[in-house]
Amino acid sequence: MASVQQPSRAPPPRFHGRLALGAYTADPSSSSPSSSSSSSSTVIYRNDDFVAIHDKYPKATVHALLLPRSAAHNLLHPFEAFRDAAFLAAVQAETARLRALVAAELQRRLGRYSRSERQRQAVLDGVEEEPPPAQGLPLLPLPLPPGRDWAAEVICGVHAVPSMSHLHVHVLSRDMRSGCVRHRKHYNSFTTPFFVDLMDFPLREGDARLDPRGGGYLRSELRCWRCGKGFGNAFARLKEHLEGEFVSWRAE
């Protein structure tokens, strides 16, 4: 009896190099612990339309990526993808959600160093004593001070020339303190107009950022993101300076 030949099955897609982020967006199971291409510790959350992950090479204290799953958009350049108003609105809304999570993580890591957080933390810890109530009035709990606006310390945007093929939005703290910031291009890609704020989209015709290579942003002078001091091409001096700025920034 002749054997029946089984139909050949297409091999699973391989994601490597510039296509590596596709492992997270192609299939929900790609972000399971058993996946060889990704790790459950990398994924922050996922839903039908987006995946949020920790950046493998973070450029700041907290650095996440938002990956849209839309097959119609996720291999487009962001400038092209964000011409779709409905898609842009969805990405901006989901980025706001991820920004809140990044801000909360930043507060968890750095809140104890912040002057703005001390009174709030004292109330949470029960250290701040409540004043005695006026005679005949009930004892009311102290109102919780607002503390620091950590969301204001988070930047969200895309690179004018992305390093990866799949559309991704960077959501990161602004401190630029990381061992993964290893050279001028790493730093300038987040501190010059090469990094386009998500809320600036859609870009208007004639916007200089539409031609980022012509702007020479990655080759521009190194400049502290916080105080504006210039360092020319002296990357090691900038890194040393940023350590001091980080201590001052987290103490605000």
CSV table of N, CA and C in Angstrom, one decimal, residues 29-136:
chain,number,residue,atom,x,y,z
A,29,SER,N,1.9,33.5,21.6
A,29,SER,CA,2.7,32.4,22.2
A,29,SER,C,4.2,32.7,22.1
A,30,SER,N,4.5,33.7,21.3
A,30,SER,CA,6.0,34.0,21.1
A,30,SER,C,6.5,34.6,22.4
A,31,SER,N,5.6,35.1,23.2
A,31,SER,CA,6.1,35.8,24.5
A,31,SER,C,5.9,34.9,25.7
A,32,SER,N,5.7,33.6,25.4
A,32,SER,CA,5.6,32.6,26.5
A,32,SER,C,6.9,32.2,27.1
A,33,PRO,N,7.0,31.7,28.3
A,33,PRO,CA,8.3,31.3,28.9
A,33,PRO,C,9.0,30.3,28.0
A,34,SER,N,8.3,29.4,27.3
A,34,SER,CA,8.9,28.4,26.5
A,34,SER,C,9.5,28.8,25.2
A,35,SER,N,9.2,30.1,24.8
A,35,SER,CA,9.7,30.5,23.5
A,35,SER,C,11.2,30.7,23.6
A,36,SER,N,11.9,30.3,22.5
A,36,SER,CA,13.4,30.5,22.5
A,36,SER,C,13.7,31.9,22.0
A,37,SER,N,12.8,32.6,21.5
A,37,SER,CA,13.1,33.9,20.9
A,37,SER,C,12.8,35.0,21.9
A,38,SER,N,12.1,34.8,23.0
A,38,SER,CA,11.8,35.8,23.9
A,38,SER,C,11.6,35.2,25.3
A,39,SER,N,11.4,36.0,26.3
A,39,SER,CA,11.3,35.6,27.7
A,39,SER,C,10.2,36.2,28.3
A,40,SER,N,9.5,35.5,29.2
A,40,SER,CA,8.4,36.1,29.9
A,40,SER,C,8.8,37.2,30.8
A,41,SER,N,10.1,37.2,31.2
A,41,SER,CA,10.5,38.4,32.0
A,41,SER,C,10.7,39.6,31.2
A,42,THR,N,10.8,39.5,29.9
A,42,THR,CA,10.9,40.6,29.0
A,42,THR,C,9.6,41.3,28.8
A,43,VAL,N,8.5,40.5,28.7
A,43,VAL,CA,7.2,41.1,28.4
A,43,VAL,C,6.6,41.7,29.6
A,44,ILE,N,6.1,43.0,29.5
A,44,ILE,CA,5.4,43.7,30.6
A,44,ILE,C,4.0,43.3,30.5
A,45,TYR,N,3.4,43.5,29.3
A,45,TYR,CA,2.0,43.0,29.2
A,45,TYR,C,1.7,42.9,27.7
A,46,ARG,N,0.6,42.2,27.3
A,46,ARG,CA,0.2,42.1,25.9
A,46,ARG,C,-1.3,42.1,25.8
A,47,ASN,N,-1.8,42.6,24.7
A,47,ASN,CA,-3.2,42.4,24.4
A,47,ASN,C,-3.4,42.2,22.9
A,48,ASP,N,-4.6,42.3,22.4
A,48,ASP,CA,-4.8,41.9,21.0
A,48,ASP,C,-4.1,42.8,20.1
A,49,ASP,N,-3.8,44.1,20.5
A,49,ASP,CA,-3.3,45.1,19.6
A,49,ASP,C,-1.8,45.5,19.8
A,50,PHE,N,-1.3,45.2,21.0
A,50,PHE,CA,0.0,45.7,21.4
A,50,PHE,C,0.7,44.7,22.3
A,51,VAL,N,2.0,44.8,22.3
A,51,VAL,CA,2.9,44.2,23.3
A,51,VAL,C,3.8,45.2,23.9
A,52,ALA,N,4.0,45.2,25.2
A,52,ALA,CA,4.9,46.1,25.8
A,52,ALA,C,6.0,45.2,26.4
A,53,ILE,N,7.3,45.6,26.2
A,53,ILE,CA,8.4,44.8,26.6
A,53,ILE,C,9.5,45.7,27.3
A,54,HIS,N,10.3,45.1,28.0
A,54,HIS,CA,11.5,45.9,28.5
A,54,HIS,C,12.5,45.9,27.4
A,55,ASP,N,13.2,47.1,27.2
A,55,ASP,CA,14.2,47.1,26.2
A,55,ASP,C,15.4,46.3,26.6
A,56,LYS,N,15.9,45.5,25.7
A,56,LYS,CA,17.0,44.6,26.0
A,56,LYS,C,18.3,45.3,26.3
A,57,TYR,N,18.4,46.5,25.7
A,57,TYR,CA,19.6,47.3,26.0
A,57,TYR,C,19.1,48.7,26.5
A,58,PRO,N,18.7,48.8,27.7
A,58,PRO,CA,18.0,50.0,28.2
A,58,PRO,C,19.0,51.2,28.2
A,59,LYS,N,18.5,52.4,27.8
A,59,LYS,CA,19.3,53.6,27.8
A,59,LYS,C,19.0,54.5,28.9
A,60,ALA,N,18.3,54.0,29.9
A,60,ALA,CA,17.9,54.8,31.1
A,60,ALA,C,17.6,53.9,32.2
A,61,THR,N,17.3,54.5,33.4
A,61,THR,CA,16.9,53.7,34.5
A,61,THR,C,15.7,52.8,34.2
A,62,VAL,N,14.7,53.3,33.6
A,62,VAL,CA,13.6,52.4,33.1
A,62,VAL,C,13.4,52.7,31.6
A,63,HIS,N,13.3,51.6,30.8
A,63,HIS,CA,13.2,51.8,29.4
A,63,HIS,C,12.4,50.6,28.8
A,64,ALA,N,11.2,51.0,28.3
A,64,ALA,CA,10.3,50.0,27.7
A,64,ALA,C,10.0,50.3,26.3
A,65,LEU,N,9.5,49.3,25.6
A,65,LEU,CA,9.1,49.5,24.2
A,65,LEU,C,7.7,49.1,24.0
A,66,LEU,N,6.9,49.8,23.2
A,66,LEU,CA,5.6,49.5,22.8
A,66,LEU,C,5.6,49.0,21.4
A,67,LEU,N,5.1,47.8,21.1
A,67,LEU,CA,5.1,47.2,19.8
A,67,LEU,C,3.7,47.0,19.3
A,68,PRO,N,3.3,47.8,18.3
A,68,PRO,CA,1.9,47.5,17.7
A,68,PRO,C,1.9,46.2,17.0
A,69,ARG,N,0.8,45.5,17.0
A,69,ARG,CA,0.7,44.2,16.4
A,69,ARG,C,0.1,44.3,15.0
A,70,SER,N,-0.5,45.4,14.6
A,70,SER,CA,-1.2,45.6,13.4
A,70,SER,C,-0.3,45.2,12.2
A,71,ALA,N,-0.7,44.2,11.5
A,71,ALA,CA,0.1,43.7,10.3
A,71,ALA,C,0.2,44.8,9.2
A,72,ALA,N,-0.8,45.6,9.2
A,72,ALA,CA,-0.9,46.7,8.2
A,72,ALA,C,0.1,47.8,8.5
A,73,HIS,N,0.6,47.9,9.7
A,73,HIS,CA,1.4,49.0,10.1
A,73,HIS,C,2.8,48.7,10.6
A,74,ASN,N,2.9,47.5,11.2
A,74,ASN,CA,4.1,47.2,12.1
A,74,ASN,C,5.4,47.1,11.3
A,75,LEU,N,5.4,47.0,10.0
A,75,LEU,CA,6.7,47.0,9.3
A,75,LEU,C,6.8,48.3,8.5
A,76,LEU,N,6.0,49.3,8.7
A,76,LEU,CA,6.1,50.6,8.1
A,76,LEU,C,7.1,51.5,8.9
A,77,HIS,N,7.7,52.5,8.3
A,77,HIS,CA,8.4,53.5,9.0
A,77,HIS,C,7.4,54.3,9.8
A,78,PRO,N,7.8,54.7,11.0
A,78,PRO,CA,6.8,55.4,11.9
A,78,PRO,C,6.2,56.6,11.2
A,79,PHE,N,7.0,57.4,10.4
A,79,PHE,CA,6.5,58.6,9.8
A,79,PHE,C,5.3,58.2,8.8
A,80,GLU,N,5.4,57.0,8.2
A,80,GLU,CA,4.4,56.6,7.3
A,80,GLU,C,3.2,56.0,8.0
A,81,ALA,N,3.5,55.2,9.0
A,81,ALA,CA,2.4,54.5,9.8
A,81,ALA,C,1.6,55.5,10.5
A,82,PHE,N,2.1,56.6,11.0
A,82,PHE,CA,1.4,57.6,11.8
A,82,PHE,C,0.6,58.5,10.9
A,83,ARG,N,0.6,58.4,9.6
A,83,ARG,CA,-0.3,59.1,8.7
A,83,ARG,C,-1.7,58.7,8.9
A,84,ASP,N,-1.9,57.4,9.4
A,84,ASP,CA,-3.2,56.9,9.6
A,84,ASP,C,-3.7,57.4,11.0
A,85,ALA,N,-4.6,58.3,10.9
A,85,ALA,CA,-5.0,59.0,12.2
A,85,ALA,C,-5.6,58.1,13.2
A,86,ALA,N,-6.4,57.1,12.8
A,86,ALA,CA,-7.0,56.2,13.8
A,86,ALA,C,-5.9,55.4,14.4
A,87,PHE,N,-4.9,54.9,13.6
A,87,PHE,CA,-3.8,54.1,14.2
A,87,PHE,C,-3.0,54.9,15.1
A,88,LEU,N,-2.7,56.2,14.7
A,88,LEU,CA,-1.9,57.0,15.6
A,88,LEU,C,-2.6,57.3,16.9
A,89,ALA,N,-3.9,57.5,16.9
A,89,ALA,CA,-4.6,57.7,18.1
A,89,ALA,C,-4.5,56.5,19.0
A,90,ALA,N,-4.6,55.3,18.5
A,90,ALA,CA,-4.6,54.1,19.3
A,90,ALA,C,-3.2,53.9,19.9
A,91,VAL,N,-2.1,54.2,19.1
A,91,VAL,CA,-0.8,54.1,19.6
A,91,VAL,C,-0.6,55.1,20.7
A,92,GLN,N,-1.0,56.3,20.6
A,92,GLN,CA,-0.9,57.4,21.6
A,92,GLN,C,-1.6,57.0,22.9
A,93,ALA,N,-2.8,56.4,22.7
A,93,ALA,CA,-3.5,56.0,23.9
A,93,ALA,C,-2.8,54.9,24.7
A,94,GLU,N,-2.3,53.9,23.9
A,94,GLU,CA,-1.7,52.8,24.6
A,94,GLU,C,-0.3,53.2,25.2
A,95,THR,N,0.3,54.2,24.5
A,95,THR,CA,1.6,54.7,25.0
A,95,THR,C,1.4,55.4,26.4
A,96,ALA,N,0.2,56.1,26.5
A,96,ALA,CA,-0.1,56.7,27.8
A,96,ALA,C,-0.2,55.7,28.9
A,97,ARG,N,-0.8,54.6,28.6
A,97,ARG,CA,-0.9,53.5,29.6
A,97,ARG,C,0.5,53.0,30.0
A,98,LEU,N,1.3,52.7,29.0
A,98,LEU,CA,2.7,52.2,29.3
A,98,LEU,C,3.5,53.3,30.0
A,99,ARG,N,3.3,54.5,29.7
A,99,ARG,CA,4.0,55.6,30.4
A,99,ARG,C,3.7,55.6,31.8
A,100,ALA,N,2.4,55.4,32.2
A,100,ALA,CA,2.0,55.4,33.6
A,100,ALA,C,2.7,54.2,34.3
A,101,LEU,N,2.9,53.1,33.7
A,101,LEU,CA,3.6,52.0,34.3
A,101,LEU,C,5.0,52.3,34.5
A,102,VAL,N,5.7,52.9,33.5
A,102,VAL,CA,7.1,53.3,33.6
A,102,VAL,C,7.3,54.3,34.7
A,103,ALA,N,6.3,55.2,34.8
A,103,ALA,CA,6.4,56.3,35.9
A,103,ALA,C,6.3,55.6,37.2
A,104,ALA,N,5.4,54.6,37.4
A,104,ALA,CA,5.2,53.9,38.6
A,104,ALA,C,6.5,53.2,39.0
A,105,GLU,N,7.1,52.5,38.0
A,105,GLU,CA,8.4,51.8,38.3
A,105,GLU,C,9.5,52.7,38.6
A,106,LEU,N,9.5,53.9,38.0
A,106,LEU,CA,10.6,54.9,38.3
A,106,LEU,C,10.4,55.4,39.8
A,107,GLN,N,9.1,55.6,40.2
A,107,GLN,CA,8.8,56.0,41.5
A,107,GLN,C,9.3,54.9,42.5
A,108,ARG,N,9.0,53.6,42.2
A,108,ARG,CA,9.4,52.5,43.0
A,108,ARG,C,10.9,52.5,43.3
A,109,ARG,N,11.6,52.7,42.2
A,109,ARG,CA,13.1,52.6,42.3
A,109,ARG,C,13.7,53.8,42.9
A,110,LEU,N,13.2,55.0,42.6
A,110,LEU,CA,13.9,56.3,43.0
A,110,LEU,C,13.2,57.1,44.0
A,111,GLY,N,11.9,56.8,44.3
A,111,GLY,CA,11.1,57.6,45.2
A,111,GLY,C,11.7,57.9,46.5
A,112,ARG,N,12.5,57.0,47.1
A,112,ARG,CA,13.1,57.2,48.4
A,112,ARG,C,14.2,58.2,48.4
A,113,TYR,N,14.7,58.6,47.2
A,113,TYR,CA,15.7,59.6,47.1
A,113,TYR,C,15.2,61.0,46.9
A,114,SER,N,13.9,61.1,46.6
A,114,SER,CA,13.3,62.4,46.1
A,114,SER,C,12.7,63.2,47.2
A,115,ARG,N,13.1,64.5,47.3
A,115,ARG,CA,12.6,65.4,48.3
A,115,ARG,C,11.1,65.5,48.1
A,116,SER,N,10.6,65.5,46.9
A,116,SER,CA,9.2,65.7,46.6
A,116,SER,C,8.3,64.6,47.2
A,117,GLU,N,9.0,63.4,47.4
A,117,GLU,CA,8.3,62.2,47.8
A,117,GLU,C,8.3,62.0,49.3
A,118,ARG,N,9.2,62.8,50.0
A,118,ARG,CA,9.4,62.5,51.5
A,118,ARG,C,8.1,62.6,52.3
A,119,GLN,N,7.4,63.7,52.1
A,119,GLN,CA,6.2,63.9,53.0
A,119,GLN,C,5.2,62.9,52.6
A,120,ARG,N,5.0,62.6,51.3
A,120,ARG,CA,4.1,61.6,50.9
A,120,ARG,C,4.4,60.2,51.5
A,121,GLN,N,5.7,59.9,51.4
A,121,GLN,CA,6.1,58.6,52.0
A,121,GLN,C,6.0,58.5,53.5
A,122,ALA,N,6.2,59.7,54.1
A,122,ALA,CA,6.0,59.7,55.6
A,122,ALA,C,4.6,59.4,56.0
A,123,VAL,N,3.6,59.9,55.2
A,123,VAL,CA,2.2,59.6,55.5
A,123,VAL,C,2.0,58.1,55.3
A,124,LEU,N,2.5,57.6,54.1
A,124,LEU,CA,2.3,56.2,53.8
A,124,LEU,C,2.9,55.3,54.9
A,125,ASP,N,4.0,55.7,55.4
A,125,ASP,CA,4.7,54.9,56.4
A,125,ASP,C,4.2,55.1,57.8
A,126,GLY,N,3.3,56.0,58.0
A,126,GLY,CA,2.7,56.3,59.3
A,126,GLY,C,3.7,57.1,60.2
A,127,VAL,N,4.7,57.7,59.6
A,127,VAL,CA,5.7,58.5,60.4
A,127,VAL,C,5.1,59.9,60.7
A,128,GLU,N,4.4,60.4,59.7
A,128,GLU,CA,3.8,61.8,59.9
A,128,GLU,C,2.6,61.7,60.8
A,129,GLU,N,2.7,62.4,61.9
A,129,GLU,CA,1.7,62.3,62.9
A,129,GLU,C,0.5,63.2,62.6
A,130,GLU,N,-0.7,62.7,62.8
A,130,GLU,CA,-1.9,63.5,62.5
A,130,GLU,C,-2.1,64.5,63.7
A,131,PRO,N,-2.4,65.8,63.4
A,131,PRO,CA,-2.7,66.7,64.4
A,131,PRO,C,-4.0,66.3,65.2
A,132,PRO,N,-4.0,66.7,66.5
A,132,PRO,CA,-5.2,66.3,67.2
A,132,PRO,C,-6.4,67.1,66.7
A,133,PRO,N,-7.6,66.4,66.6
A,133,PRO,CA,-8.8,67.1,66.0
A,133,PRO,C,-9.3,68.2,67.0
A,134,ALA,N,-10.0,69.1,66.4
A,134,ALA,CA,-10.7,70.1,67.3
A,134,ALA,C,-11.7,69.4,68.1
A,135,GLN,N,-12.0,70.0,69.3
A,135,GLN,CA,-12.9,69.4,70.2
A,135,GLN,C,-14.3,69.1,69.6
A,136,GLY,N,-14.7,67.9,69.7
A,136,GLY,CA,-16.0,67.5,69.2
A,136,GLY,C,-16.0,67.1,67.7
